[in-house]
Amino acid sequence: MTYAADSIDTLPRLPSWVTSGHAETLDDVAFLSGGALSHLYLVLTHPSVPKPLLRARLALRAAEACVTHIGRVERARELRDALAFLQPGDNPGPSGEVYLSWRRGVERKISIGALHRALLEVEAAQIAEWLDAPASRGTGQGGLIGRAAAVLEAVLRDRPRAISTALLLADATLSQSLGWAELVPLVTLKFKRADFKLMGDDLRLTCHRAVSAGVVETLREAADLTRRVAKLQDAAPKLRAKGSEDAVALFLSQDAVAPTMLTSLQSDRGRRRFCDRLVELGVARELTGRDTFRLYGL
């Protein structure tokens, strides 16, 4: 897909009343979160938004949030490293496992099988049971976000320490309820550590607020990535190396790219030079600050 250089100016703007409205009751908060989701739907269906890249970036943000909740100190740079240089048979560590789950979760269309692939430590039958919790327990009141909250509550009731699993399945439930084929992290982005103790209406209330705040962050990320992708495609004709088209395509779907991943380019030296050229053109960034074992992304 080609992204126009001025495409960022065509993205719908979030109405100010969605974020400036004062809401205390569940009904009022639900009204604002519904407005936020409605607007996000318009943005995600806009042809200029690089949706695979956006989901990949949001997966990193969600993983950061989850590892913070479980008391780990790793942030984006360390999480990228945990997976970028992973060899077959290597253990990515607890935080790397969280990031791997989220990255797998956003890559495929939502299904029990895809969620089991993301959460390998959980049986598929157990995932199906949790996803069915809103209907089986009569706890799905409150619309789409109410169902997501019910799934979150069901997982944490059974496994109080499975924070990342609970949030991933809650966001999968919300995305599927909205009719989206792939998981888009929203609840997780702004869910607070203290909120895990909540239940019932209190949990639904905080989920509505988390979704509204998550939408704002997602819109900000979508606008930034749309701008960056347009700049990359404007610069693409200057990249004359054989295989550069496939290399560019990889940057359009991955949060971080190691030069070794650019297999369409013919040599290790050529791959490194390609990445450095993107940085020179101002269309990519080096993400690690290191001289070796570098990662690049938009």
JSON list of N, CA, C and O in Angstrom, two decimals, residues 110-117 124-125 127-129 131:
[
{"chain": "A", "resi": 110, "resn": "ILE", "atom": "N", "xyz": [-8.10, -12.98, 15.40]},
{"chain": "A", "resi": 110, "resn": "ILE", "atom": "CA", "xyz": [-8.50, -13.49, 16.71]},
{"chain": "A", "resi": 110, "resn": "ILE", "atom": "C", "xyz": [-9.26, -14.81, 16.56]},
{"chain": "A", "resi": 110, "resn": "ILE", "atom": "O", "xyz": [-10.23, -14.91, 15.80]},
{"chain": "A", "resi": 111, "resn": "SER", "atom": "N", "xyz": [-8.79, -15.81, 17.28]},
{"chain": "A", "resi": 111, "resn": "SER", "atom": "CA", "xyz": [-9.45, -17.11, 17.36]},
{"chain": "A", "resi": 111, "resn": "SER", "atom": "C", "xyz": [-8.91, -17.81, 18.59]},
{"chain": "A", "resi": 111, "resn": "SER", "atom": "O", "xyz": [-7.90, -17.39, 19.16]},
{"chain": "A", "resi": 112, "resn": "ILE", "atom": "N", "xyz": [-9.56, -18.86, 19.01]},
{"chain": "A", "resi": 112, "resn": "ILE", "atom": "CA", "xyz": [-9.06, -19.62, 20.17]},
{"chain": "A", "resi": 112, "resn": "ILE", "atom": "C", "xyz": [-7.66, -20.14, 19.86]},
{"chain": "A", "resi": 112, "resn": "ILE", "atom": "O", "xyz": [-6.76, -20.08, 20.70]},
{"chain": "A", "resi": 113, "resn": "GLY", "atom": "N", "xyz": [-7.47, -20.66, 18.65]},
{"chain": "A", "resi": 113, "resn": "GLY", "atom": "CA", "xyz": [-6.17, -21.18, 18.27]},
{"chain": "A", "resi": 113, "resn": "GLY", "atom": "C", "xyz": [-5.08, -20.12, 18.29]},
{"chain": "A", "resi": 113, "resn": "GLY", "atom": "O", "xyz": [-3.97, -20.37, 18.77]},
{"chain": "A", "resi": 114, "resn": "ALA", "atom": "N", "xyz": [-5.39, -18.94, 17.76]},
{"chain": "A", "resi": 114, "resn": "ALA", "atom": "CA", "xyz": [-4.40, -17.86, 17.74]},
{"chain": "A", "resi": 114, "resn": "ALA", "atom": "C", "xyz": [-4.07, -17.38, 19.14]},
{"chain": "A", "resi": 114, "resn": "ALA", "atom": "O", "xyz": [-2.92, -17.09, 19.46]},
{"chain": "A", "resi": 115, "resn": "LEU", "atom": "N", "xyz": [-5.09, -17.32, 20.00]},
{"chain": "A", "resi": 115, "resn": "LEU", "atom": "CA", "xyz": [-4.85, -16.89, 21.38]},
{"chain": "A", "resi": 115, "resn": "LEU", "atom": "C", "xyz": [-4.05, -17.94, 22.15]},
{"chain": "A", "resi": 115, "resn": "LEU", "atom": "O", "xyz": [-3.21, -17.61, 22.99]},
{"chain": "A", "resi": 116, "resn": "HIS", "atom": "N", "xyz": [-4.31, -19.21, 21.85]},
{"chain": "A", "resi": 116, "resn": "HIS", "atom": "CA", "xyz": [-3.51, -20.27, 22.48]},
{"chain": "A", "resi": 116, "resn": "HIS", "atom": "C", "xyz": [-2.06, -20.19, 22.02]},
{"chain": "A", "resi": 116, "resn": "HIS", "atom": "O", "xyz": [-1.13, -20.41, 22.82]},
{"chain": "A", "resi": 117, "resn": "ARG", "atom": "N", "xyz": [-1.84, -19.85, 20.76]},
{"chain": "A", "resi": 117, "resn": "ARG", "atom": "CA", "xyz": [-0.47, -19.68, 20.26]},
{"chain": "A", "resi": 117, "resn": "ARG", "atom": "C", "xyz": [0.22, -18.52, 20.99]},
{"chain": "A", "resi": 117, "resn": "ARG", "atom": "O", "xyz": [1.43, -18.56, 21.24]},
{"chain": "A", "resi": 124, "resn": "ALA", "atom": "N", "xyz": [-6.14, -24.35, 25.43]},
{"chain": "A", "resi": 124, "resn": "ALA", "atom": "CA", "xyz": [-7.15, -23.71, 24.57]},
{"chain": "A", "resi": 124, "resn": "ALA", "atom": "C", "xyz": [-8.54, -23.80, 25.20]},
{"chain": "A", "resi": 124, "resn": "ALA", "atom": "O", "xyz": [-9.33, -22.85, 25.10]},
{"chain": "A", "resi": 125, "resn": "ALA", "atom": "N", "xyz": [-8.84, -24.92, 25.85]},
{"chain": "A", "resi": 125, "resn": "ALA", "atom": "CA", "xyz": [-10.15, -25.08, 26.47]},
{"chain": "A", "resi": 125, "resn": "ALA", "atom": "C", "xyz": [-10.35, -24.07, 27.60]},
{"chain": "A", "resi": 125, "resn": "ALA", "atom": "O", "xyz": [-11.46, -23.55, 27.80]},
{"chain": "A", "resi": 127, "resn": "ILE", "atom": "N", "xyz": [-8.91, -21.07, 27.74]},
{"chain": "A", "resi": 127, "resn": "ILE", "atom": "CA", "xyz": [-9.12, -19.77, 27.09]},
{"chain": "A", "resi": 127, "resn": "ILE", "atom": "C", "xyz": [-10.57, -19.64, 26.65]},
{"chain": "A", "resi": 127, "resn": "ILE", "atom": "O", "xyz": [-11.22, -18.60, 26.88]},
{"chain": "A", "resi": 128, "resn": "ALA", "atom": "N", "xyz": [-11.11, -20.69, 26.04]},
{"chain": "A", "resi": 128, "resn": "ALA", "atom": "CA", "xyz": [-12.50, -20.67, 25.58]},
{"chain": "A", "resi": 128, "resn": "ALA", "atom": "C", "xyz": [-13.46, -20.47, 26.75]},
{"chain": "A", "resi": 128, "resn": "ALA", "atom": "O", "xyz": [-14.45, -19.73, 26.65]},
{"chain": "A", "resi": 129, "resn": "GLU", "atom": "N", "xyz": [-13.16, -21.11, 27.88]},
{"chain": "A", "resi": 129, "resn": "GLU", "atom": "CA", "xyz": [-14.02, -20.97, 29.06]},
{"chain": "A", "resi": 129, "resn": "GLU", "atom": "C", "xyz": [-14.01, -19.54, 29.57]},
{"chain": "A", "resi": 129, "resn": "GLU", "atom": "O", "xyz": [-15.06, -18.97, 29.92]},
{"chain": "A", "resi": 131, "resn": "LEU", "atom": "N", "xyz": [-13.32, -16.81, 27.85]},
{"chain": "A", "resi": 131, "resn": "LEU", "atom": "CA", "xyz": [-13.98, -15.93, 26.88]},
{"chain": "A", "resi": 131, "resn": "LEU", "atom": "C", "xyz": [-15.49, -16.07, 26.92]},
{"chain": "A", "resi": 131, "resn": "LEU", "atom": "O", "xyz": [-16.22, -15.16, 26.53]}
]
